[in-house]
XYZ file of C-alpha atoms in Angstrom:
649
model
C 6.057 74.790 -117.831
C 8.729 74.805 -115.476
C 7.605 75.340 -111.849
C 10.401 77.472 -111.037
C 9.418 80.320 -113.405
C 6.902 82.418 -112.570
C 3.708 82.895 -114.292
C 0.983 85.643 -115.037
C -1.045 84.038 -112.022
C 2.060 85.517 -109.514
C 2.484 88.890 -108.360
C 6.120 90.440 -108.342
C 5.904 89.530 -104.663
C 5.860 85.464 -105.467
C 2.534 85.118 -104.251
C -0.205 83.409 -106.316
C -3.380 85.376 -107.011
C -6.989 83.544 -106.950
C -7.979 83.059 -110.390
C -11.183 85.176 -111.666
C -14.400 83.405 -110.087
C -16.388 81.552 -113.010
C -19.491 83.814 -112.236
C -17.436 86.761 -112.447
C -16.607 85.983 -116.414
C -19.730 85.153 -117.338
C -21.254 88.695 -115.627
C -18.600 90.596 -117.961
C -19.817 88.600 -120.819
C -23.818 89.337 -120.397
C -22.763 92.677 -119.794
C -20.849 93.012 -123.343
C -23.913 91.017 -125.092
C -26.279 93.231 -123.445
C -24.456 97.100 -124.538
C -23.992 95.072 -128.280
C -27.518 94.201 -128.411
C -28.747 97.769 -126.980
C -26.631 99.617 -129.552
C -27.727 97.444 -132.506
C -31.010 97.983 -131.410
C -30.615 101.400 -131.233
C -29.115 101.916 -134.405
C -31.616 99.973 -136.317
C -34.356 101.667 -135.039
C -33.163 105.139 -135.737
C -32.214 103.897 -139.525
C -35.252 102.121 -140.034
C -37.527 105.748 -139.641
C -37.717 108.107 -142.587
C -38.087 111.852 -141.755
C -40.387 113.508 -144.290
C -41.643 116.997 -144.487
C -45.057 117.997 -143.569
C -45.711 120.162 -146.545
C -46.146 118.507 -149.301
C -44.761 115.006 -148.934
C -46.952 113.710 -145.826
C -50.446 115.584 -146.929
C -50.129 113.877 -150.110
C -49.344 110.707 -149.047
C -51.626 111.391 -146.203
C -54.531 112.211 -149.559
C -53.217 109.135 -151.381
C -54.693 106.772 -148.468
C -50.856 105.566 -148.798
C -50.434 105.874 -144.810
C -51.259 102.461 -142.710
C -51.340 103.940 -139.435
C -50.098 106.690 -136.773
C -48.897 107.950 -133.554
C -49.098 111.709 -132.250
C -46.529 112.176 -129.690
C -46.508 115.050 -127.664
C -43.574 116.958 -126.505
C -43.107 118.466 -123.151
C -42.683 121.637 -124.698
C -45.771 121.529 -125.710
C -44.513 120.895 -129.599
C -45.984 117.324 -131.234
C -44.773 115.325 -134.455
C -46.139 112.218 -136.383
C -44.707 108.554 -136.255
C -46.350 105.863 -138.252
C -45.531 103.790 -141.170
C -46.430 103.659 -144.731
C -48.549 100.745 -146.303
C -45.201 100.448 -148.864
C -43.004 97.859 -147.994
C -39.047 98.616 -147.968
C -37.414 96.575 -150.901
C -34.225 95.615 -148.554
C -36.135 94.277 -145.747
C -39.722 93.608 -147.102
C -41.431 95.352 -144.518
C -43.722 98.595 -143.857
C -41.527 102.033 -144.196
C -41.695 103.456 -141.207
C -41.531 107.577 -140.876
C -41.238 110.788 -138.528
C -42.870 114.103 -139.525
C -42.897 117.320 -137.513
C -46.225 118.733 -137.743
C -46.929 122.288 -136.969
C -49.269 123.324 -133.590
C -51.772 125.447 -135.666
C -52.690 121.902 -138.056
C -55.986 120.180 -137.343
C -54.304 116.835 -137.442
C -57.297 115.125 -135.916
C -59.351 116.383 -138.470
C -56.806 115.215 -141.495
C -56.614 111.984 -140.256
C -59.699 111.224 -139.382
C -60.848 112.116 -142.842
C -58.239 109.971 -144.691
C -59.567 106.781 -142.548
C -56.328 106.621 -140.481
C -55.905 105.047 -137.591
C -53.609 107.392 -135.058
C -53.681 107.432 -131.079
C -52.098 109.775 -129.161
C -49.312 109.329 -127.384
C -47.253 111.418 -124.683
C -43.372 111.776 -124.794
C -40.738 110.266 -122.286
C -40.193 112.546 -118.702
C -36.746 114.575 -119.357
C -35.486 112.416 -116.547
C -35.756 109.140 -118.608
C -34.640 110.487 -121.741
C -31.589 111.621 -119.558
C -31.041 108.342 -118.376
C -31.824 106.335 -121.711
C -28.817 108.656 -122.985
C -26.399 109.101 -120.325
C -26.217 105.234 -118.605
C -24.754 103.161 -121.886
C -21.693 105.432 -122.114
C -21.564 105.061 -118.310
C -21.664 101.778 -118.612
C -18.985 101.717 -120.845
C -16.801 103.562 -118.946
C -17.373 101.170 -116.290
C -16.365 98.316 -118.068
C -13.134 100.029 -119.602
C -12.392 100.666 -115.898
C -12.804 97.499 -114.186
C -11.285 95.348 -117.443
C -8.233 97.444 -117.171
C -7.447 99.480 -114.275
C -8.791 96.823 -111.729
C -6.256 94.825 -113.618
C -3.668 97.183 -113.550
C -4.139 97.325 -109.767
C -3.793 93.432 -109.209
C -0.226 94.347 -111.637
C -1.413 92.134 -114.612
C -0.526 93.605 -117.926
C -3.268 95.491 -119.515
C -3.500 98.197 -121.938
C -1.961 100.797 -119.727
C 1.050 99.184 -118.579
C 3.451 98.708 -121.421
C 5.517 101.226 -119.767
C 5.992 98.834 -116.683
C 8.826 96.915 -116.503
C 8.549 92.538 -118.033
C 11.556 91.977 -115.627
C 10.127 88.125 -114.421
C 10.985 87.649 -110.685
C 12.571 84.625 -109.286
C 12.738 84.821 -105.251
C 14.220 83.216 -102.892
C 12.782 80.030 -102.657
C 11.904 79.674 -106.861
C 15.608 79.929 -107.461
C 17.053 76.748 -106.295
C 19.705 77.242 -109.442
C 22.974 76.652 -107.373
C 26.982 76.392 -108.948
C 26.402 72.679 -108.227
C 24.564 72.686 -111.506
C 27.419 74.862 -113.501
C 30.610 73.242 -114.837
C 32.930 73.807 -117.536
C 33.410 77.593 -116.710
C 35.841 77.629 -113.809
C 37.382 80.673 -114.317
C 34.371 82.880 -114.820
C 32.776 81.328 -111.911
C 36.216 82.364 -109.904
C 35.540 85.983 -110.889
C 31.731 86.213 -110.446
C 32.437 84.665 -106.189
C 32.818 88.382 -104.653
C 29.720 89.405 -106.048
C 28.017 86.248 -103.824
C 30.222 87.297 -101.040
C 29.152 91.054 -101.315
C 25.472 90.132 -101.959
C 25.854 87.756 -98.758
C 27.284 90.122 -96.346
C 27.557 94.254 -97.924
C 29.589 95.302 -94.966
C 32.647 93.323 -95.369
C 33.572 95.218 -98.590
C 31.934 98.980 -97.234
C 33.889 98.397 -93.879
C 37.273 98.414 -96.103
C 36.045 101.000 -98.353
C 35.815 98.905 -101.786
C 33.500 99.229 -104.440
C 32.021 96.591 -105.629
C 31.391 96.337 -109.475
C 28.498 98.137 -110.502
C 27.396 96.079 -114.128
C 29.038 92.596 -115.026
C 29.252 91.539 -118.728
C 29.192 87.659 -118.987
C 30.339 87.347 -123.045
C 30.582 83.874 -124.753
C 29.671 82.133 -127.516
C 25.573 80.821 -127.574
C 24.831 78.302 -125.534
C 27.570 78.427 -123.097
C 25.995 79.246 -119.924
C 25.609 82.590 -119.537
C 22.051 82.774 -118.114
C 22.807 80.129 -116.011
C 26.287 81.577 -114.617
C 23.264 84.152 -113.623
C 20.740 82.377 -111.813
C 23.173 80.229 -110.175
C 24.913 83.591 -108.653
C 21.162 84.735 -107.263
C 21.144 80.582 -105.762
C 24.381 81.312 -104.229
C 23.489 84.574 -102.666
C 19.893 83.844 -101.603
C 18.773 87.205 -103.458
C 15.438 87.810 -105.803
C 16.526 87.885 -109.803
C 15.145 89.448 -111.803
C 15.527 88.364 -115.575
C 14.305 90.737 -118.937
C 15.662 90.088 -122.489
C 17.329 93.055 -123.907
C 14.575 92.660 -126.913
C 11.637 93.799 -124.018
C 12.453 96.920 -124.070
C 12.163 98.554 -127.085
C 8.322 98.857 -128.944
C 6.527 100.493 -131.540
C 5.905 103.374 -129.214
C 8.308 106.178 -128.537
C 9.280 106.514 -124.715
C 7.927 102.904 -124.098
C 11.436 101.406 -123.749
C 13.023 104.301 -121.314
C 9.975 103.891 -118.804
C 10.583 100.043 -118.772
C 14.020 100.724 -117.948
C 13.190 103.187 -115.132
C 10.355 100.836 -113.665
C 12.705 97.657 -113.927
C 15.624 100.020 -111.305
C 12.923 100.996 -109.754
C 11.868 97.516 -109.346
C 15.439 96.306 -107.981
C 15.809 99.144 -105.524
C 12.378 98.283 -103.424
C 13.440 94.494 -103.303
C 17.701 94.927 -102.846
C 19.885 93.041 -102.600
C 18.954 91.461 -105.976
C 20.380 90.664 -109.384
C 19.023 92.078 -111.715
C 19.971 90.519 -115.494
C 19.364 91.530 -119.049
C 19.959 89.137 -121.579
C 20.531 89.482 -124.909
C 21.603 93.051 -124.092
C 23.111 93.766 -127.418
C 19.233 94.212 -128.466
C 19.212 97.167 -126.942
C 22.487 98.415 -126.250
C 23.721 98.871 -129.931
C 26.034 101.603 -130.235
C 24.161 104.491 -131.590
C 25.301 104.734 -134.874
C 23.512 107.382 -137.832
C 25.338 106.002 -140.919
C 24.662 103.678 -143.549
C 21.030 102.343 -142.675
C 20.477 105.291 -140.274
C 19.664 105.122 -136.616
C 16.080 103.945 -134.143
C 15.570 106.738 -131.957
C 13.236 104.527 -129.759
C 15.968 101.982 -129.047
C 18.485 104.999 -128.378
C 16.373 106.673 -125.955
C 16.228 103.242 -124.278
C 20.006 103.248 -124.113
C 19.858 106.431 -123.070
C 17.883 105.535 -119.832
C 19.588 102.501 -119.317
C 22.930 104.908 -119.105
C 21.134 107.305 -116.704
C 20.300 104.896 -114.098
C 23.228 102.862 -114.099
C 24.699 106.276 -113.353
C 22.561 106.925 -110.964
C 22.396 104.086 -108.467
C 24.975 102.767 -106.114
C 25.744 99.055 -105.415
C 25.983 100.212 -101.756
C 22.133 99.861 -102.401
C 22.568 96.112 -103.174
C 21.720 96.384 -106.619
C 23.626 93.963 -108.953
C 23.748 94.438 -112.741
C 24.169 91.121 -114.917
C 24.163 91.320 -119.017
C 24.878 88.288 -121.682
C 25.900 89.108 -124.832
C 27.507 86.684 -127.653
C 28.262 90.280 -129.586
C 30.309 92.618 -127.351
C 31.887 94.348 -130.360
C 28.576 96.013 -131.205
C 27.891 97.478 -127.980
C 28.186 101.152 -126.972
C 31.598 102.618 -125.778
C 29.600 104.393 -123.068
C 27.857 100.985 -121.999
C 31.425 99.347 -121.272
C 33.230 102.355 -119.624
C 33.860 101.513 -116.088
C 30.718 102.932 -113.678
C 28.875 100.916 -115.567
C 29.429 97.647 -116.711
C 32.889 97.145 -114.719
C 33.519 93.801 -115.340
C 33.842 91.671 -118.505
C 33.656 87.896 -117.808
C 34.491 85.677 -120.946
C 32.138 82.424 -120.877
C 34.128 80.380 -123.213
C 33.629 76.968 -124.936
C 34.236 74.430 -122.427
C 37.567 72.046 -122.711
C 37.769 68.516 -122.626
C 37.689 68.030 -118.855
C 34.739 71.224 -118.481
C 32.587 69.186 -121.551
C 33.145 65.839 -119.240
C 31.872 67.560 -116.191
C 29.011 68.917 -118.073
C 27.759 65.536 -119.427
C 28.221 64.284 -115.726
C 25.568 66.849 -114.748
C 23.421 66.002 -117.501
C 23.476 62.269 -116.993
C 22.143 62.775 -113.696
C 18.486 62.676 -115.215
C 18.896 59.894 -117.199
C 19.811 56.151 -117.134
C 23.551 55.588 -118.295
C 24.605 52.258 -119.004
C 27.748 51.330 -116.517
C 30.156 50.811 -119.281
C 29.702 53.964 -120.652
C 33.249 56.244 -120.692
C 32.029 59.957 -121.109
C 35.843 61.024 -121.333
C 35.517 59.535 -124.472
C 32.316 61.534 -125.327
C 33.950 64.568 -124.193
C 36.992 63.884 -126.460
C 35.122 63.352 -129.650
C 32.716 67.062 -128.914
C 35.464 69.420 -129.681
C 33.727 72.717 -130.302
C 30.158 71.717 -128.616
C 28.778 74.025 -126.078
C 26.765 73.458 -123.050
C 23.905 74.026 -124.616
C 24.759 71.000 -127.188
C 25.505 68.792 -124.717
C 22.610 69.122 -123.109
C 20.782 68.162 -126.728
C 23.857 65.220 -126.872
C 22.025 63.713 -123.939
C 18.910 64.489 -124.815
C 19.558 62.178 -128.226
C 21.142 59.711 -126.837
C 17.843 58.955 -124.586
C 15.605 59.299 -127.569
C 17.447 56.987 -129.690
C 17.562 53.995 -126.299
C 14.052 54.581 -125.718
C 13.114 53.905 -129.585
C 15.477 50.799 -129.145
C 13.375 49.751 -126.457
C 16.576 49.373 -124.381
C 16.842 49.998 -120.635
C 19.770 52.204 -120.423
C 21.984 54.311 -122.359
C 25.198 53.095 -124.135
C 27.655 54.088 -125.468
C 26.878 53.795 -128.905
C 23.686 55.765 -128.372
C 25.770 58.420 -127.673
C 27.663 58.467 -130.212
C 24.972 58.545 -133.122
C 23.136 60.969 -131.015
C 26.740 63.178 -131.401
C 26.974 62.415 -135.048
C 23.463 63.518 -135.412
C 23.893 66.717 -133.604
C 26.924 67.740 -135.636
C 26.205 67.034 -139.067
C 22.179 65.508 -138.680
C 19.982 62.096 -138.735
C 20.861 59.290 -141.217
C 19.379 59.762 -144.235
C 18.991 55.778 -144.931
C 16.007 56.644 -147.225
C 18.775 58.755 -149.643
C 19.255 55.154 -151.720
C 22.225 55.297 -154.223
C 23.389 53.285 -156.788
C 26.318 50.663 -157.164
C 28.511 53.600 -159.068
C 27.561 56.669 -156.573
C 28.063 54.186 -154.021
C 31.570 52.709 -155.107
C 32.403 56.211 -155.645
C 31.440 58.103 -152.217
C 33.301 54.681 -150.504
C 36.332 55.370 -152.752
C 36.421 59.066 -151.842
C 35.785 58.507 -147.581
C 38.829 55.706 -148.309
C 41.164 58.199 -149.521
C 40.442 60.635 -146.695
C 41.295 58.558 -143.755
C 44.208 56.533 -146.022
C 45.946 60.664 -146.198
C 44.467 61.514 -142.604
C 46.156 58.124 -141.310
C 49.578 58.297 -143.229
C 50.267 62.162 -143.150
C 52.089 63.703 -140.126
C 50.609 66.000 -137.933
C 46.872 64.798 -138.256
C 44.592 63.715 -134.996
C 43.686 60.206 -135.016
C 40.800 58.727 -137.507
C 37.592 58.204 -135.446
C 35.206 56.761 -137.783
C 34.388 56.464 -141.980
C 30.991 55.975 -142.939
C 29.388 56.019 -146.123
C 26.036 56.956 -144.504
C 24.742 59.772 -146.073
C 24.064 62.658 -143.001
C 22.419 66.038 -143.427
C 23.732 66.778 -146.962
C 26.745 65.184 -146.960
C 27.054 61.294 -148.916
C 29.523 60.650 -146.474
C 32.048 61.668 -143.582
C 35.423 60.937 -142.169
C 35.953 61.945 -138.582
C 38.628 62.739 -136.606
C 38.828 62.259 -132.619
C 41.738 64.669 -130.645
C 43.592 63.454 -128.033
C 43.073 67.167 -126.552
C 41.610 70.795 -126.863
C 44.188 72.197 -129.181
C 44.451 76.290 -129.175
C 47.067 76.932 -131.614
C 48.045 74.859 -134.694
C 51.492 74.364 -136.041
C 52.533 74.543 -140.040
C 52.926 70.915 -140.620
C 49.865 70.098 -138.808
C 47.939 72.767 -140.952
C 49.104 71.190 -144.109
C 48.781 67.951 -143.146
C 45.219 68.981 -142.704
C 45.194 70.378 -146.193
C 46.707 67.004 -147.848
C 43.814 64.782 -145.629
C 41.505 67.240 -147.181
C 42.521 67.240 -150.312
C 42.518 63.095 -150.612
C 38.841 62.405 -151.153
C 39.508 64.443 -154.506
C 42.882 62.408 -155.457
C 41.083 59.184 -154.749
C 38.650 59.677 -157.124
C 40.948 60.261 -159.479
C 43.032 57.668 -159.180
C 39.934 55.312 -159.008
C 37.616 56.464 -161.505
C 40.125 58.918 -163.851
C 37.338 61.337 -162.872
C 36.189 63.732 -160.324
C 32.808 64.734 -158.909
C 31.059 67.479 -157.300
C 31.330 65.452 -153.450
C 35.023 67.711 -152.773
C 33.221 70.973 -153.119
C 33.471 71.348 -149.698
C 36.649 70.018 -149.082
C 37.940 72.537 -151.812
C 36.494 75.187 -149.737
C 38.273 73.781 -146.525
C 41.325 73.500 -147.790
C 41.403 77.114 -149.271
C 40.432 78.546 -146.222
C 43.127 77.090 -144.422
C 45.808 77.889 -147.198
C 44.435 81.532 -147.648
C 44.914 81.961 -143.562
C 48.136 80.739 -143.092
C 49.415 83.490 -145.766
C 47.087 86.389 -145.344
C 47.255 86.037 -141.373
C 49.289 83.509 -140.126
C 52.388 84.248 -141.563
C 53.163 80.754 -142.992
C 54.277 81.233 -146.293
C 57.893 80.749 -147.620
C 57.953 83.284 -150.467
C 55.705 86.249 -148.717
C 57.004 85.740 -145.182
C 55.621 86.894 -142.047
C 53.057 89.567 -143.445
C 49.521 90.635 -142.552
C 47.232 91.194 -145.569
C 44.229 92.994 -145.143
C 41.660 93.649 -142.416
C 38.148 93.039 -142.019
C 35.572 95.794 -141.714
C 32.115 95.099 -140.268
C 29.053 97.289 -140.372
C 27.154 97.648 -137.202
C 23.419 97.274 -138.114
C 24.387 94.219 -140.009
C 26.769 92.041 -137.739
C 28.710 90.509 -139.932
C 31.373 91.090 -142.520
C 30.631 92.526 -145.438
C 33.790 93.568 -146.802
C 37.854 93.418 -146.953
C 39.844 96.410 -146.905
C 42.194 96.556 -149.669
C 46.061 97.312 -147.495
C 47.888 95.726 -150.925
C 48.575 96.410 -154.516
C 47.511 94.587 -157.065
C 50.622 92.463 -157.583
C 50.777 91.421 -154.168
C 47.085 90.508 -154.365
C 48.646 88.243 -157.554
C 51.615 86.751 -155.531
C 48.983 85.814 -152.436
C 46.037 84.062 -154.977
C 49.599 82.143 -156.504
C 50.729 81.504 -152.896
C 47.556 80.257 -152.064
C 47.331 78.176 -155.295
C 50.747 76.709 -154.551
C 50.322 75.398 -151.543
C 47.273 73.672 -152.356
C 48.122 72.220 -155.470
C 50.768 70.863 -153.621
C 49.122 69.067 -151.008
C 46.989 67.453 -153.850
C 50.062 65.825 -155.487
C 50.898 64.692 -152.028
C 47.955 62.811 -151.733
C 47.946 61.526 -155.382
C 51.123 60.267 -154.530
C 50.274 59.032 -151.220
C 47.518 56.979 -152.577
C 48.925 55.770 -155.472
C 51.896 54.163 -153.667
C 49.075 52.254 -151.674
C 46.635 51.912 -154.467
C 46.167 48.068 -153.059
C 45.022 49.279 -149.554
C 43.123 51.755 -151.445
C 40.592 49.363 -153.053
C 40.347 47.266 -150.105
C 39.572 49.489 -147.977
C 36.815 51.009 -150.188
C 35.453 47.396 -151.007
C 35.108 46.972 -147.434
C 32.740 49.928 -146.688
C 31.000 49.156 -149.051
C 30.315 46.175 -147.328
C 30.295 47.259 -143.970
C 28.806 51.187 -144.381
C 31.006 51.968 -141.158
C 34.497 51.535 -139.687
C 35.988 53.090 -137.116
C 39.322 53.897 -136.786
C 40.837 50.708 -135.162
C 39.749 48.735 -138.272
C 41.333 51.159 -140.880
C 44.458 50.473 -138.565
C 44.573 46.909 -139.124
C 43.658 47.482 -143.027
C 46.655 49.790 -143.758
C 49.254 47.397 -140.941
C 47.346 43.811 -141.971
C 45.318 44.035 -145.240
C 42.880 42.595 -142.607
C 40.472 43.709 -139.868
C 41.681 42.060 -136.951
C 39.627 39.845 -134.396
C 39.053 41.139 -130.743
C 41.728 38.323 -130.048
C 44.313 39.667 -131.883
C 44.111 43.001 -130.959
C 43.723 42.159 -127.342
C 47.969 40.385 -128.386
C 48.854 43.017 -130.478
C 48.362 45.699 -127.462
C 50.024 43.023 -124.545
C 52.774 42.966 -127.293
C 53.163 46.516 -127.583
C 52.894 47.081 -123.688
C 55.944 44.293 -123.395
C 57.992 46.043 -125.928
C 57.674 49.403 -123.697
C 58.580 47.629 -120.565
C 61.687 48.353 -119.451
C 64.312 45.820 -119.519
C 65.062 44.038 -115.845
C 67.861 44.847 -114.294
C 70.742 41.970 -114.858
């Protein structure tokens, strides 16, 4: 457990509460034994009697000499009835029946009994005061219990059956938090924009003395695992102020009203210890927008929206109260959630870029032992596309897979695999294939980096491997120079032909093709499909927009397209679509059947090898050779010398 969150053994104040003595539990448990065993008593006692009837049933079982023994009891009231038990023995327990009879005042029952050869004695009856007691003191009891088990604990503010209308907002104070911007990186700009809130936390009268208004809600929005909670707490480490944190998922229950009160407690909550920061994640939980269409609505989690919207309303940040929400799904939130008096502020938490992924793994490596040599630019170069969050699980890896090495530090290489297993999963070594799958998953890896290498417009080849990885036999990977945003035409379709050159090898190999390019056919369709639907790449449609995509709400996701063309520009798009890819294959047929020698040596050499990285495919497609370290370490003093310029005559 982390030390810095707080636990059920802390009130909201931060202080820890003595734990319940050892004595005291094991009073509370007596106590339940002893009302259990009382009741059971109770209850077989009363079942065990039989009442009978004085007329006829007792006097003739009273003539049959069937009776073992009795009691007269007499009544206050002056009334008397029999107890006693029968010499028959009860078939379910094997013992003497037991019975009750009332027996009239005017009945010579000394005489009856006496004459049957009965033993009897009498016996008086309980003082009203006892039988009082004997009946009144388990239920009080009882109510005891309930009221020290849960309203003592309600007291203390632990969470008992009568508080799931208080707030589950945990509480970090002042001197839990020690989450600073020192341990944020790769979000620059939204820490830029989140720096007046520290300053108006820190000192309130700077901004009131000019007459601004600071924002009432922020909105951090970003992808998963960017940051967003953190981008939080470290604002609260910043400003010295309690946080309090609640997923947008606490809210709503089972029970109606539940949710609303939680909301109400939590601002009521912020207001007794402002300035805070108070943050709801996942807010999209609860914040929906309240739709009654297909699937119909949850008036529970509306209500809770409801309240939520009242006391956002109704608060001022003069007060000091700050209100944070993360969401990765801001286009399913209410319109009335986003309108400004409320949440004010959107702050995007992107992916991080090259330089904010290098910063990250800098923070990360602080906890663990990195191996001098190590370049994390190059790391951060081959993570396009990773989050913070899988960074943090880069590292992580990487540590693992030293420590099960039994090495010392971290190297590079570590890295890496722990990268390659984080994108696409472990090595699946145990996933043996034979000398045909095996020629033929080398053959197809060969003619993806042979099209990747020779094709314009394509990032530089990484690694090959033949290493079968999650569900994939193999993998070519690519390693950008830099963070690219946009994507031109010829790089797009140089993307398509690379893609498209697994399949081509095979055939040019084998005069066959395999199931291994499914989903490189899917790739490469994608791509086509966008640049002329969307993109506006294609020479024959133009620069058009085909259809838009319609989501439904309570689902999330896309579930349909909206049909904005006729059916023979639907045709013209699918042949669009068809042409371009079709001709990015014969690109790459040709492409590899002008080098059908580097081809096969390049696919006999994986086989060998199961891994290459890019450097050696080099010196295969310039050499016909993998070069020593040697003769790379001339070929790049050669290159460097050509570049020079020339000196000055």
């Amino acid at each position: 457990m982390d030390p810095k969150q707080p636990n059920s053994s802390q009130d909201p104040s931060g202080k820890r509460r003595p734990p319940m003595p050892m004595r005291a539990l094991l009073a509370w448990f007596l106590l339940m034994a002893l009302l259990v065993t009382m009741f059971q008593l109770a209850t077989q006692h009363a079942s065990k009697q039989t009442s009978l009837p004085y007329n006829p049933d007792f006097l003739t079982l009273l003539q049959d000499g069937r009776i073992n023994k009795a009691e007269v009891v007499m009544e206050v009231s002056g009334q008397h009835f029999i107890r006693g038990e029968l010499k028959d023995l009860d078939p379910a327990t094997g013992k003497p029946t037991t019975f009750r009879v009332e027996a009239p005042i005017t009945e010579n029952l000394v005489e009856k009994l006496t004459d049957a050869k009965v033993p009897f004695e009498f016996k008086p009856q309980n003082p009203l005061l006892w039988q009082i007691l004997s009946s009144t003191v388990p239920f009080l009891l009882v109510f005891g219990l309930i009221y020290f088990l849960f309203y003592r604990n309600m007291a203390n503010g632990t969470r008992g059956a009568f508080s799931f209308g208080k707030s589950r907002a945990r509480l970090l104070n002042r001197d839990n938090n020690k989450i600073t911007f020192k341990d944020v990186a790769g979000v620059d700009e939204a820490r830029e924009e989140v720096q007046e809130i520290i300053e108006f936390l820190r000192d309130p009268k700077r901004f009131q003395r000019l007459g601004g208004r600071i924002p009432k809600g922020v909105l951090l929005v970003g992808p998963p695992g960017t940051g967003k909670t953190l981008i939080a707490r470290a604002i609260a480490g910043e400003a010295q102020v309690p946080f309090f944190s609640i997923s947008g998922s606490d809210f709503v229950e089972m029970f109606v009203g539940v949710g609303a009160s939680r909301v109400r407690d939590m601002f009521e909550q912020g207001r007794k210890s402002a300035p805070c920061i108070i943050f709801i994640d996942e807010i999209d939980a609860v914040g929906r927008s309240r739709f009654s269409g297909i699937g119909g609505g949850h008036d529970e989690r509306e209500q809770t929206l409801n309240a939520l919207l009242v006391e956002m309303d109704g608060f001022d940040t003069q007060e000091g109260v700050i209100i944070i929400a993360a969401t990765n799904r801001p286009d399913v939130l209410d319109p009335a959630l986003l309108r400004p008096g409320r949440f004010d502020r959107q702050i995007v938490v992107d992916l991080p870029n090259v330089e904010g992924r290098e910063s990250i793994l800098k923070i990360h490596a602080r906890k663990v032992k990195l191996d001098a040599a190590v370049q994390l630019r190059n790391i951060a170069r081959g993570t396009p596309g990773f989050s913070g969050a899988d960074l943090a699980n880069l590292m992580n890896e990487a540590a693992l897979l030293a420590a099960r090495r039994g090495a010392d530090t971290i190297l590079e290489k570590d890295l890496e695999e722990a990268r390659d297993k984080v994108r696409w999963g472990r090595e699946r070594r145990s996933r043996v294939l034979d000398e045909k799958e095996k020629r033929m998953t080398a053959c197809h890896e060969a003619g993806h980096a042979i099209a990747l290498a020779l094709t314009e417009g394509t990032e530089p080849l990484h690694k090959v491997t033949i290493i079968p990885r999650g569900q994939a036999l193999g993998a070519t990977i690519q390693l950008p120079e830099k963070d690219k945003y946009t994507e031109g035409r010829k790089q797009l379709l140089g993307m398509i032909v690379g893609t498209m050159g697994g399949r081509a090898a095979e055939k040019i190999c084998f005069d066959d093709i395999t199931t291994g390019a499914a989903s490189d056919i899917r790739q490469a369709t994608h791509i086509a499909r966008m640049m002329v639907t969307e993109w506006g790449m294609s020479d024959n449609l133009g620069p058009q927009y085909f259809g838009t995509r319609e989501e439904l709400l309570f689902l999330g996701r896309e579930v349909s397209r909206s049909n904005e063309m006729s059916d023979e520009t639907a045709r013209k798009v699918d042949a669009e679509v068809k042409r371009i890819i079709d001709e990015s294959y014969d690109k790459a047929l040709d492409l590899l059947t002008r080098n059908r020698d580097k081809l096969d040596l390049l696919t006999n050499i994986l086989i060998e090898r199961e891994s290459l990285d890019g450097r050696d495919v080099d010196d295969i497609l310039q050499h016909g050779r993998i070069l020593s370290a040697a003769e790379r370490n001339a070929e790049e003093v050669a290159k460097e010398s050509e570049k020079a310029p020339p000196p000055p005559a």
